[in-house]
C-alpha cells in the first residue's frame, strides 16, 4: 500500500460532527447527497484490513451515531449506503481509511436498485432486464418517460422512425436541445412511405439542422462545443416496398441502450399511445446490439440528405395522394393550431394594424419578458400576410444565435408552410420566405452587398433592439426598404428607449412593461430583497461593462456571502428556486454548499459536468428538486412557471438581463401568488441600473428617481402586491455614487452618464421630456455642454472645433417644415454626408423617409406641384419640388452646393474627423426630427390633441395648441373625464387652460392635479411634460403622457385624522377622505404622490426601532389599501384592523412572515409582537414618515 499522508488529520476538531476515543467523523467536502459523512480512525491507518479490531468497532460505533444524527434532522434520509474503498483499483484516492455514510433519498436517481453494485457502471441493477425490458406505453407507462433519461446521458443518439409528425418533434425539442448543448450528435432517419410523414415535420427538421449549424458556428471557443444534428429520409419509391422500422439508440459514458418496437415520432407514440418497445443493451446482449447498430447505419448511408426544394416537391405529392389505405401503425395527427394571442398581444396587434392604416412603415413595441414579444411578431406577420393576401418575405434580426433559434421555433408554429433561411456564422441563405440573421454578420460590408442584391424583404423584425447595437441596426436598415419594420424590446425604462426610437421614426406603437403585466394579472407580483454586498468591486477589473470573469468568480465564492444569502433564504421561504451564478465553478460551489444543507439542487451550464437542463426543468416543475443553479442558460426563452424564488448571486451587469432573470419567476402558475427575489447590491455604479429598472415599474405619474428612493427615502408605488426592500446600508452605498447637477436637466444627464457609462444623446433626453436646449450657454449649444463635461472623444472635440458653426446651425435652424433635416437624414442613411448624392437619389431617399412617417408626410399634403396623388408623386415632379425647397435652401448656405446633377457637401470634414463628424451630425439631426415629430403630433393628432405643461408665475398650467391650426379645439367651460372616470370641468381659454376642478366644486385644483401626475417639477424650465385630450362618445377625456418623473420635496395640504380608528373608518366605509367625519387638512412637506393619501400621528414607541424608527408624535403618511390581502403587504408597515374585546382595534405594525405564520411585528424589540389571525385586515400602507421636528 502507498505510504499514508492524510489530509483528514488537518481538519480542525471544530468541524468534526462526532468522535470517540479511536475515531472521528466529518462531512464529505464533495458530498454525493446532503449529509454525506466520512468516519475516520484517529491513527493514520491505510485500509480496513490494516485497522485493529478495536478501531473497526470504534468506526462502526460512530457510524451508528452519525445515522442517529441524520435521522433526527429536519429531512431524514430514506435509506443509506455504507462504503469502504480499499486500494486504487477500488477507487481509493486518500490512503487513510474512511467509511462513507451516504444518506439516500427517494428520487435521487431514476432507478436505485442494485445499490453499491453501481460502483461498476452498467452492473448496478441486475434486475433491470428481467423486471422491465419492455415499455408498454399508454398513460401508465409513456414511452417518453423511458427516453428522457437516456437523452440526458447520451453523447450519440440515433432515431429511426418510419413516420415523423410535427407533434412528436415538439415533444422531443427540449431533450434534443439539451443533448446538443452538451455536445451530443443526434440523428433522425425517417421515410416518405405513403406520404404519412408530415411536410411540416420535415420543414422543422430542416430548421433544426440549419439552427444546429448556425449556433455551432456562432460559438466563440466554448469549453464544450455544441453537438450536431442531422436528419435524412428514405425514399420508398426507390425501394419498391413498405418501410416501417422504428428504433431509438443511445450511447455515452457507461451507456449503450436501444429500444426497438412500434413508436414513431409523434405525440401519441411518445406520450399517450399504447406502444410496445423492447430494450436492448450492449452489455447484456452484444449481438442484438450490433444488429441494431449495423441496420441503422446501413439505412443511414443510403438515405437522402434532403433540402427545402425536396420537401416542397414531397408536400405537393402528399396533397395529390387521394387517401390510400394506411398501415395500422400510421398515427396521422392533426397539425397543432397556431397559438392565440392573450389580451396584451391582442392590443399590440391592434396598435400595429392601426400603425399600418396610418401608413406608418416603422414601429417599436415594448413587451416585458414573459408577455410573448416573439409570438407577437409571428402573429403580426400572419396578419400582415392576410391583409396583403400573399406571402411576405420576412427578415428576423437578433444579436444572438439563441434568440434566432427560439424565434424560429415560434415562427414555425405560426407559419408551418414557410421556407426558413439562416444567415448566421457559416450559414448564408438570404433566399427563404423567413430569414433569421445575426446583426453581427449582416452588418458586415460583404453581407450588406449580398443583402442589397437579394429579393426585397417585405417585413423586418428587429429583436431586443437596444442602444449598444443601434449603429449596426442603422447600417442594415439603410440597405432595406421593407413595407413594415417592427422593433421589439423588453427594456423597462423609457430612458433606455430614447436612442432607438429614432430608428423607428419616433413611433412607439405599444408598450406593456413588467408593471403592466402584473397589474393585468398576466404576471405574478414580486417582493424584492436587496442585501448589502460586501465584495470590494472597486478591486475587480471592469472592462466593456463587464467584470473580469475569473476575479469576479473568486470574489463571489465565499462562505460569508453564502451565509448572508442563506439567512435570506430561510427568512423568505419558497418551494422552487432559480439561482443565477456567474461561472461554472461558482455554480458548482453553490450547488455543493446548498446540498450540505439538505437542499435538492442541480447545476446547469454549457460545459462539461453540467446536469441535464431538460431533466432539471422537469424535476423542478414536479417538485423533485428544490433549486437549480444556472449560468446564463435561463436568462431568455425558458419557461419555468413554477419558480417562486429567484436568487441573484451573480452581479448582472445589464439591466435588460436583470429584468430577464427576474422574468423567469414572474410566470403565472397554479398556487403561486408571488415570487420572491433575493439580490445582492454592491458599491458599483452598475447596481444603480438595476434599482432604476425596478423603480421604472411604477406607473408613469408615480415613478421615483434614484435620488428620491436612495437619498430621500421615498417608497415606490409599484404594481399591486409588489415591493422593493433594499437594506439601508446598501442604499447608502448607492447614494454615494449619485452625481449632483445645477439643474434638473444637468442632473439627469449626469445620473444617466453614471449608470450607463456613456453620455445620453440630445434625442434621448428630449424623448424623456427634458429639453437639451436649456443647457445652451454663451459659448455654444448642446455639444459644447457635452464637451465641457469631458464627454466628447478627442476626434469628436476636433470635429466640433472645425464645424462649430455647422453644428450650431443644425441645433438652432427654424423648422417650419422638416425638409432640411430629412435631406440630411437621407445623406446619413446613404453614408454620403461627406461625398453627397445625385439629386435624383437624394429626392428618392427623402421621399421614402417622408412616406414612412405620417408626421413628416403631412408636410407635402395637398401640394399642387405634386399632383392629385401627392403621396405617390411622379419622380420628376418630386425632384423639381425638392430642388425648389430644401436643396435651394441648403445650397444658399455655405454648407452645400450643386454641381450639375450632384448635391455636394462643403462641410469641414477631414479623414481623421470623418466618423466623429458624422456621429455628431446624426445626433443633432435625430434630435431635431424628434422635436419636429412631437410638434406635429401635438398639432395634428387626428381629433385628439396633446398639450404642453408650462408654468405661470406660481403654478403649472396647460399650453393649448395653436387655434389657427386646430380650429376644433374645445373652448370655454368643458366637461372632461380623468383616467379614473371622475368628471371634471376645464376652462379652455384662447391659449391656455389654467383652471380645472371636479364637477360640483368651485376650487381650482388644476395645479394639484398636474403635480400629482408629474411631480413638483412639472412646468419648470427644462421640462416638457404633456397631457393628451381625446374626444369620445361621452365628451372629452384627459390623461398624462407617460414620462420619467424626477421629484423634489414639496410642501402641501393633506387630509389628516385624529386617530387610527377615524382613519380606518373612512377607508373601510369607502368615504371620500377629505369629507370623512373627523377629517381635517394639515400642511406638511409631503413627498409621496397619488390618490388615497392621508396623515395620522404616531402614538407610543412600539415602532421606535430598526432602520427607520417611528417615534411618538411623528406624522405617518399612509395610502389606503382596500381589498389588499395580507400577503400583498409583506415586509411593509401597515395600519391593520385586529380583533379585540370591543370588536375591532387598529394598530400600526410591520407585517412579516415566519414560516407558515404571519406576524404583526413591533420594530422596537422591547415591545411585543403578535401573530396575525385570519381576521386581520390591512387598511393602509405606510409610504412616508415626517418627523415631528420637520419645518
Tab-separated table of C-alpha atoms in Angstrom, residues 750 775-777 779-793 796-797 800-801:
chain	number	residue	atom	x	y	z
A	750	UNK	CA	-25.016	63.179	-15.037
A	775	UNK	CA	-28.178	73.683	-21.427
A	776	UNK	CA	-27.062	76.157	-24.119
A	777	UNK	CA	-24.582	78.645	-22.776
A	779	UNK	CA	-20.098	79.617	-25.550
A	780	UNK	CA	-22.340	77.367	-27.645
A	781	UNK	CA	-25.034	74.757	-27.653
A	782	UNK	CA	-25.595	71.162	-26.662
A	783	UNK	CA	-22.324	69.759	-27.983
A	784	UNK	CA	-20.325	72.457	-26.234
A	785	UNK	CA	-22.018	71.495	-22.970
A	786	UNK	CA	-21.109	67.850	-23.619
A	787	UNK	CA	-17.528	68.871	-24.339
A	788	UNK	CA	-17.372	70.881	-21.101
A	789	UNK	CA	-18.433	67.741	-19.260
A	790	UNK	CA	-15.457	65.906	-20.780
A	791	UNK	CA	-17.750	63.563	-22.684
A	792	UNK	CA	-16.554	64.038	-26.273
A	793	UNK	CA	-13.793	61.877	-27.669
A	796	UNK	CA	-15.309	64.487	-31.668
A	797	UNK	CA	-13.790	67.537	-29.977
A	800	UNK	CA	-16.688	70.215	-33.081
A	801	UNK	CA	-13.942	72.849	-33.209
